[in-house]
Amino acid sequence: MQQNKNDHLAHAGCFHCGLTIPSDIDYHSELGGGSRDFCCFACKAVCEAIYDAGLEGYYQRTPQGTLLAPPPTPPKDVEMYDLDEVQQEFVNCQGELRDAHLLVEGIHCAACVWLIERSMMRVQGVKTANVNLAGKRLHIRWDERSVKLSQLIKQLSTIGYAGVPYDPETAEGAMKRANRAMLFRLFFAGFAMMNLTLISIALYSGAGDGQFRGFFHWMGWALATPTLFYSGFPFYKGAWGGLRNLRLTMDLPIAIGLSVTYAYSVYVTLNTAYPGEVYFDTVTNLTFVILIGRYLEGMFRHQAVAATNRLMELQPRVATLLQDGIEKLTSIRAVKVGDRVLVKPGSKIPMDGVVREGHSAVDESMLSGESMPVSKDVGAHVAAGTLNGSGMLVIEVQAAMQDSALSKIIRLVEEAQSSKAPIQRISDSIVPWFVLATLICASVTYFIWAGNFEVALMAATSVLIITCPCALGMATPMSIAVASGLGAKHGILVKNGEVLETLSKVTHFVFDKTGTLTEGKMRLAQVIVAAGQHEEELLRAAAAVERYSEHSVAHAIVSAAEERHLNYRNVVAGHFLALPGAGVQAEIEGQRILLGTLDWLRREQVQLSDELQAQLGELETQAQTCVHCAIAGRHVAMLVLADTLRSDAQGLVDALRSAGIRMTLLSGDRKPVAEAVARKLGGMEVIAEVLPQDKDRVIQMLQQNGECVAMVGDGVNDAPALIRANVGIALGSGTDVSVESADIVLMQNELDKVRLATLLSRRTLRTIKQNIGLSFAYNSIMVPLAIMGHVTPLMAAITMPISSLLVIANAARIRNLFKE
């Protein structure tokens, strides 16, 4: 049958797009065992490329009767997209692997998705290619060494599509154009409705029985017809798009209701002898009221999820570049890593970087939620989008625009808002069956009232209009979108919607000790040396080795050496090696130096000092960490480090304990030290002296015991455990590895954000359930009333958006959570 269709198109129209072929055009080609005619050279070239690539299955997958339109004009000067400075704005780079979103013109249906994905995956160097049909976007990842972006865009043009890099401003412009088009349709329907109201008044006042009956009917037809097909076009487009993809959408009942009412009115108008009434006014009223509901839904939905837009607005568009002491105002797209930019008082910081000159206080509330300005001196890090105070700063740029903290936050929020929680997948699967049930109810209603055709028609139309799966479809995504935006505003970045649902079910929290429950700002309390050793010489050697480590213990030792003005940087430490969970080692002047745990020194067959070991127990019961130092196989010193509990750790632990959530302190430190910390917090299970590679095994063991586990950490060695946990929470002060591995990132060093994230997840899940309940309650009340004939189509059109607006308003209440 499909081949017959193609043969028919070959004779009646263009084989590729189906449009009529002008008589003076003669483009044809031998393809698929037959001669194919085309309307233009572009269609011919595209079709030949599709056949040459072995992708002719595209034509079998194209819905019958679909007009594809000729290929769009390919973009010009695509080679410029290969330039690194141009790619900086829209391409994410991971070495030679790159990925980008392309806005693709010419996508019409699922067959287009099939063709684009398979065609792009055949290009050497392309790793993944995924098309978003609704957004008409292609997410593509490729190897820059094998293929260039310009070649990929040209490949799209070859098969009949025009691709350009996705730009949020372009997308925002498209949304504004769509809103403007919706307003035009709304105003046209309103104009027709007001005029038809006057005609209806005349008909109901007696003109329907007189000589002007036909005249008023035709006047109603003249106003209702363009209203239905212009203002009502979105309903038909949505219904047809769903049917083409074998999916029942919420537009289908509306389209059927409008069409049946209009068709009956046309029949009465043409058959002058028939005594029935026309309902052209109902058609225009329904169209107008439903469009108003759609417009209000869109407006409120946009306001409810405006967090991403507000974040985008934080990004400055220009920067004051310093070149040879001369100030030059330039686009941030032209600023490169290593450039220096001037930030004047009261201006936004344009790029992530380090302060090289000046002093000021920077308002970081828009990113972290911290209301107090943060003092910035030379060497301090600053983030794009934050607001400079009264001082002037010179900043050295350290990250391109797309790699800035602000850009990463925006990407995380967008991904979270577009993600689906498990409960949403259930809702989405219900919607098509909901629509089918609506059609069945409307049919049953018609037969119930079959004795009176007009009553049956109006009752069935009311059922079609009033049943609204919109609220059910929006119940979850609206709640997740609002929650993600609120979290981002308060420094809680949620990576996807599933995390919010999972966090609300957590039964066990696992905390890393250093840097999570404690400040992580270790300080050297004292250096205890064995007999015959010199304290400052040992500290100088220890700092020379530890300067190559990123561990908080290492920072404390190096800081202590700097405070004592010890010249450790002149000491050459070679063959440095860090052993996670054990310590570090290096060679200085031919002697092997070990800095780490007592067990590690014992395994390395170091001659241990009884004098030093005798003091170890008392120090550890005071929650002080001891780093043991060995030189040339002899135990020569203990470096005693102290850490302090975070000020909000006690409050978080008390809140979780009162909620009945079990807690575990997981640490690589010695057990007496970890137990001392646990005692200060009121007690919890302690698992200490755990190697980094074993942390995720502890999480796995808890999960096997039926626990839903959340892991809170901040270090590189926490990454496997963060991934293993049902929910991984990383503090923003953590390393890049831990942040990338986590499901939730806390932008501030505040443990209280963990409690707020838990509250947010529970409120979100509760709101989702409330919204689903609202949707079912609305339909369970209104549908029976419509079946009984107590609801007119106009009343149905007025009440239909109410359920959606209730869902939106209820989801918007999440924004008040942290004000309560």
JSON list of N, CA and C in Angstrom, two decimals, residues 241-279:
[
{"chain": "A", "resi": 241, "resn": "GLY", "atom": "N", "xyz": [-1.55, 15.43, 14.75]},
{"chain": "A", "resi": 241, "resn": "GLY", "atom": "CA", "xyz": [-0.19, 15.00, 15.09]},
{"chain": "A", "resi": 241, "resn": "GLY", "atom": "C", "xyz": [-0.20, 13.78, 15.99]},
{"chain": "A", "resi": 242, "resn": "GLY", "atom": "N", "xyz": [-1.14, 13.72, 16.93]},
{"chain": "A", "resi": 242, "resn": "GLY", "atom": "CA", "xyz": [-1.24, 12.56, 17.80]},
{"chain": "A", "resi": 242, "resn": "GLY", "atom": "C", "xyz": [-1.67, 11.32, 17.04]},
{"chain": "A", "resi": 243, "resn": "LEU", "atom": "N", "xyz": [-2.68, 11.47, 16.19]},
{"chain": "A", "resi": 243, "resn": "LEU", "atom": "CA", "xyz": [-3.16, 10.32, 15.42]},
{"chain": "A", "resi": 243, "resn": "LEU", "atom": "C", "xyz": [-2.09, 9.79, 14.48]},
{"chain": "A", "resi": 244, "resn": "ARG", "atom": "N", "xyz": [-1.31, 10.70, 13.89]},
{"chain": "A", "resi": 244, "resn": "ARG", "atom": "CA", "xyz": [-0.24, 10.27, 12.98]},
{"chain": "A", "resi": 244, "resn": "ARG", "atom": "C", "xyz": [0.77, 9.39, 13.70]},
{"chain": "A", "resi": 245, "resn": "ASN", "atom": "N", "xyz": [0.99, 9.71, 14.99]},
{"chain": "A", "resi": 245, "resn": "ASN", "atom": "CA", "xyz": [1.95, 8.94, 15.77]},
{"chain": "A", "resi": 245, "resn": "ASN", "atom": "C", "xyz": [1.26, 7.88, 16.63]},
{"chain": "A", "resi": 246, "resn": "LEU", "atom": "N", "xyz": [-0.01, 7.57, 16.28]},
{"chain": "A", "resi": 246, "resn": "LEU", "atom": "CA", "xyz": [-0.77, 6.54, 16.97]},
{"chain": "A", "resi": 246, "resn": "LEU", "atom": "C", "xyz": [-0.88, 6.83, 18.46]},
{"chain": "A", "resi": 247, "resn": "ARG", "atom": "N", "xyz": [-1.18, 8.10, 18.78]},
{"chain": "A", "resi": 247, "resn": "ARG", "atom": "CA", "xyz": [-1.32, 8.50, 20.18]},
{"chain": "A", "resi": 247, "resn": "ARG", "atom": "C", "xyz": [-2.52, 9.43, 20.32]},
{"chain": "A", "resi": 248, "resn": "LEU", "atom": "N", "xyz": [-3.36, 9.15, 21.30]},
{"chain": "A", "resi": 248, "resn": "LEU", "atom": "CA", "xyz": [-4.53, 9.98, 21.55]},
{"chain": "A", "resi": 248, "resn": "LEU", "atom": "C", "xyz": [-4.12, 11.16, 22.43]},
{"chain": "A", "resi": 249, "resn": "THR", "atom": "N", "xyz": [-4.34, 12.38, 21.94]},
{"chain": "A", "resi": 249, "resn": "THR", "atom": "CA", "xyz": [-3.97, 13.57, 22.69]},
{"chain": "A", "resi": 249, "resn": "THR", "atom": "C", "xyz": [-5.21, 14.29, 23.20]},
{"chain": "A", "resi": 250, "resn": "MET", "atom": "N", "xyz": [-4.98, 15.26, 24.10]},
{"chain": "A", "resi": 250, "resn": "MET", "atom": "CA", "xyz": [-6.10, 15.99, 24.69]},
{"chain": "A", "resi": 250, "resn": "MET", "atom": "C", "xyz": [-6.80, 16.88, 23.66]},
{"chain": "A", "resi": 251, "resn": "ASP", "atom": "N", "xyz": [-6.13, 17.16, 22.52]},
{"chain": "A", "resi": 251, "resn": "ASP", "atom": "CA", "xyz": [-6.76, 17.99, 21.49]},
{"chain": "A", "resi": 251, "resn": "ASP", "atom": "C", "xyz": [-7.82, 17.24, 20.71]},
{"chain": "A", "resi": 252, "resn": "LEU", "atom": "N", "xyz": [-7.76, 15.90, 20.73]},
{"chain": "A", "resi": 252, "resn": "LEU", "atom": "CA", "xyz": [-8.69, 15.11, 19.91]},
{"chain": "A", "resi": 252, "resn": "LEU", "atom": "C", "xyz": [-10.15, 15.30, 20.32]},
{"chain": "A", "resi": 253, "resn": "PRO", "atom": "N", "xyz": [-10.51, 15.17, 21.61]},
{"chain": "A", "resi": 253, "resn": "PRO", "atom": "CA", "xyz": [-11.91, 15.40, 21.98]},
{"chain": "A", "resi": 253, "resn": "PRO", "atom": "C", "xyz": [-12.39, 16.81, 21.64]},
{"chain": "A", "resi": 254, "resn": "ILE", "atom": "N", "xyz": [-11.53, 17.81, 21.82]},
{"chain": "A", "resi": 254, "resn": "ILE", "atom": "CA", "xyz": [-11.91, 19.19, 21.49]},
{"chain": "A", "resi": 254, "resn": "ILE", "atom": "C", "xyz": [-12.18, 19.32, 20.00]},
{"chain": "A", "resi": 255, "resn": "ALA", "atom": "N", "xyz": [-11.28, 18.78, 19.19]},
{"chain": "A", "resi": 255, "resn": "ALA", "atom": "CA", "xyz": [-11.45, 18.87, 17.73]},
{"chain": "A", "resi": 255, "resn": "ALA", "atom": "C", "xyz": [-12.72, 18.15, 17.29]},
{"chain": "A", "resi": 256, "resn": "ILE", "atom": "N", "xyz": [-13.00, 16.98, 17.88]},
{"chain": "A", "resi": 256, "resn": "ILE", "atom": "CA", "xyz": [-14.22, 16.25, 17.51]},
{"chain": "A", "resi": 256, "resn": "ILE", "atom": "C", "xyz": [-15.46, 17.05, 17.92]},
{"chain": "A", "resi": 257, "resn": "GLY", "atom": "N", "xyz": [-15.46, 17.58, 19.14]},
{"chain": "A", "resi": 257, "resn": "GLY", "atom": "CA", "xyz": [-16.60, 18.35, 19.62]},
{"chain": "A", "resi": 257, "resn": "GLY", "atom": "C", "xyz": [-16.89, 19.56, 18.74]},
{"chain": "A", "resi": 258, "resn": "LEU", "atom": "N", "xyz": [-15.86, 20.33, 18.39]},
{"chain": "A", "resi": 258, "resn": "LEU", "atom": "CA", "xyz": [-16.05, 21.50, 17.52]},
{"chain": "A", "resi": 258, "resn": "LEU", "atom": "C", "xyz": [-16.52, 21.07, 16.13]},
{"chain": "A", "resi": 259, "resn": "SER", "atom": "N", "xyz": [-15.92, 20.02, 15.60]},
{"chain": "A", "resi": 259, "resn": "SER", "atom": "CA", "xyz": [-16.25, 19.59, 14.23]},
{"chain": "A", "resi": 259, "resn": "SER", "atom": "C", "xyz": [-17.68, 19.10, 14.14]},
{"chain": "A", "resi": 260, "resn": "VAL", "atom": "N", "xyz": [-18.12, 18.31, 15.13]},
{"chain": "A", "resi": 260, "resn": "VAL", "atom": "CA", "xyz": [-19.49, 17.77, 15.10]},
{"chain": "A", "resi": 260, "resn": "VAL", "atom": "C", "xyz": [-20.51, 18.89, 15.22]},
{"chain": "A", "resi": 261, "resn": "THR", "atom": "N", "xyz": [-20.25, 19.82, 16.14]},
{"chain": "A", "resi": 261, "resn": "THR", "atom": "CA", "xyz": [-21.17, 20.96, 16.32]},
{"chain": "A", "resi": 261, "resn": "THR", "atom": "C", "xyz": [-21.23, 21.81, 15.05]},
{"chain": "A", "resi": 262, "resn": "TYR", "atom": "N", "xyz": [-20.09, 22.07, 14.45]},
{"chain": "A", "resi": 262, "resn": "TYR", "atom": "CA", "xyz": [-20.04, 22.85, 13.21]},
{"chain": "A", "resi": 262, "resn": "TYR", "atom": "C", "xyz": [-20.73, 22.11, 12.07]},
{"chain": "A", "resi": 263, "resn": "ALA", "atom": "N", "xyz": [-20.47, 20.81, 11.94]},
{"chain": "A", "resi": 263, "resn": "ALA", "atom": "CA", "xyz": [-21.07, 20.03, 10.85]},
{"chain": "A", "resi": 263, "resn": "ALA", "atom": "C", "xyz": [-22.58, 20.00, 10.96]},
{"chain": "A", "resi": 264, "resn": "TYR", "atom": "N", "xyz": [-23.09, 19.84, 12.18]},
{"chain": "A", "resi": 264, "resn": "TYR", "atom": "CA", "xyz": [-24.55, 19.84, 12.35]},
{"chain": "A", "resi": 264, "resn": "TYR", "atom": "C", "xyz": [-25.14, 21.20, 11.99]},
{"chain": "A", "resi": 265, "resn": "SER", "atom": "N", "xyz": [-24.47, 22.27, 12.38]},
{"chain": "A", "resi": 265, "resn": "SER", "atom": "CA", "xyz": [-24.97, 23.62, 12.06]},
{"chain": "A", "resi": 265, "resn": "SER", "atom": "C", "xyz": [-24.96, 23.86, 10.56]},
{"chain": "A", "resi": 266, "resn": "VAL", "atom": "N", "xyz": [-23.92, 23.38, 9.86]},
{"chain": "A", "resi": 266, "resn": "VAL", "atom": "CA", "xyz": [-23.88, 23.51, 8.40]},
{"chain": "A", "resi": 266, "resn": "VAL", "atom": "C", "xyz": [-25.03, 22.74, 7.76]},
{"chain": "A", "resi": 267, "resn": "TYR", "atom": "N", "xyz": [-25.31, 21.53, 8.31]},
{"chain": "A", "resi": 267, "resn": "TYR", "atom": "CA", "xyz": [-26.43, 20.73, 7.77]},
{"chain": "A", "resi": 267, "resn": "TYR", "atom": "C", "xyz": [-27.75, 21.48, 7.90]},
{"chain": "A", "resi": 268, "resn": "VAL", "atom": "N", "xyz": [-27.99, 22.08, 9.08]},
{"chain": "A", "resi": 268, "resn": "VAL", "atom": "CA", "xyz": [-29.23, 22.84, 9.29]},
{"chain": "A", "resi": 268, "resn": "VAL", "atom": "C", "xyz": [-29.28, 24.03, 8.34]},
{"chain": "A", "resi": 269, "resn": "THR", "atom": "N", "xyz": [-28.14, 24.69, 8.11]},
{"chain": "A", "resi": 269, "resn": "THR", "atom": "CA", "xyz": [-28.11, 25.85, 7.23]},
{"chain": "A", "resi": 269, "resn": "THR", "atom": "C", "xyz": [-28.42, 25.46, 5.79]},
{"chain": "A", "resi": 270, "resn": "LEU", "atom": "N", "xyz": [-27.86, 24.35, 5.33]},
{"chain": "A", "resi": 270, "resn": "LEU", "atom": "CA", "xyz": [-28.10, 23.91, 3.94]},
{"chain": "A", "resi": 270, "resn": "LEU", "atom": "C", "xyz": [-29.50, 23.35, 3.75]},
{"chain": "A", "resi": 271, "resn": "ASN", "atom": "N", "xyz": [-30.01, 22.66, 4.76]},
{"chain": "A", "resi": 271, "resn": "ASN", "atom": "CA", "xyz": [-31.35, 22.05, 4.67]},
{"chain": "A", "resi": 271, "resn": "ASN", "atom": "C", "xyz": [-32.36, 23.01, 5.30]},
{"chain": "A", "resi": 272, "resn": "THR", "atom": "N", "xyz": [-32.85, 23.94, 4.52]},
{"chain": "A", "resi": 272, "resn": "THR", "atom": "CA", "xyz": [-33.73, 24.99, 5.04]},
{"chain": "A", "resi": 272, "resn": "THR", "atom": "C", "xyz": [-35.03, 24.45, 5.60]},
{"chain": "A", "resi": 273, "resn": "ALA", "atom": "N", "xyz": [-35.42, 23.24, 5.15]},
{"chain": "A", "resi": 273, "resn": "ALA", "atom": "CA", "xyz": [-36.68, 22.67, 5.63]},
{"chain": "A", "resi": 273, "resn": "ALA", "atom": "C", "xyz": [-36.53, 22.03, 7.00]},
{"chain": "A", "resi": 274, "resn": "TYR", "atom": "N", "xyz": [-35.29, 21.81, 7.42]},
{"chain": "A", "resi": 274, "resn": "TYR", "atom": "CA", "xyz": [-35.07, 21.16, 8.71]},
{"chain": "A", "resi": 274, "resn": "TYR", "atom": "C", "xyz": [-35.31, 22.17, 9.82]},
{"chain": "A", "resi": 275, "resn": "PRO", "atom": "N", "xyz": [-36.07, 21.81, 10.85]},
{"chain": "A", "resi": 275, "resn": "PRO", "atom": "CA", "xyz": [-36.47, 22.80, 11.87]},
{"chain": "A", "resi": 275, "resn": "PRO", "atom": "C", "xyz": [-35.43, 23.02, 12.97]},
{"chain": "A", "resi": 276, "resn": "GLY", "atom": "N", "xyz": [-34.29, 22.35, 12.90]},
{"chain": "A", "resi": 276, "resn": "GLY", "atom": "CA", "xyz": [-33.32, 22.45, 13.98]},
{"chain": "A", "resi": 276, "resn": "GLY", "atom": "C", "xyz": [-32.66, 23.82, 14.09]},
{"chain": "A", "resi": 277, "resn": "GLU", "atom": "N", "xyz": [-31.92, 23.99, 15.19]},
{"chain": "A", "resi": 277, "resn": "GLU", "atom": "CA", "xyz": [-31.20, 25.24, 15.44]},
{"chain": "A", "resi": 277, "resn": "GLU", "atom": "C", "xyz": [-29.73, 25.10, 15.01]},
{"chain": "A", "resi": 278, "resn": "VAL", "atom": "N", "xyz": [-29.12, 26.24, 14.67]},
{"chain": "A", "resi": 278, "resn": "VAL", "atom": "CA", "xyz": [-27.69, 26.24, 14.37]},
{"chain": "A", "resi": 278, "resn": "VAL", "atom": "C", "xyz": [-26.92, 26.61, 15.65]},
{"chain": "A", "resi": 279, "resn": "TYR", "atom": "N", "xyz": [-25.68, 26.11, 15.73]},
{"chain": "A", "resi": 279, "resn": "TYR", "atom": "CA", "xyz": [-24.86, 26.34, 16.92]},
{"chain": "A", "resi": 279, "resn": "TYR", "atom": "C", "xyz": [-23.51, 26.94, 16.53]}
]
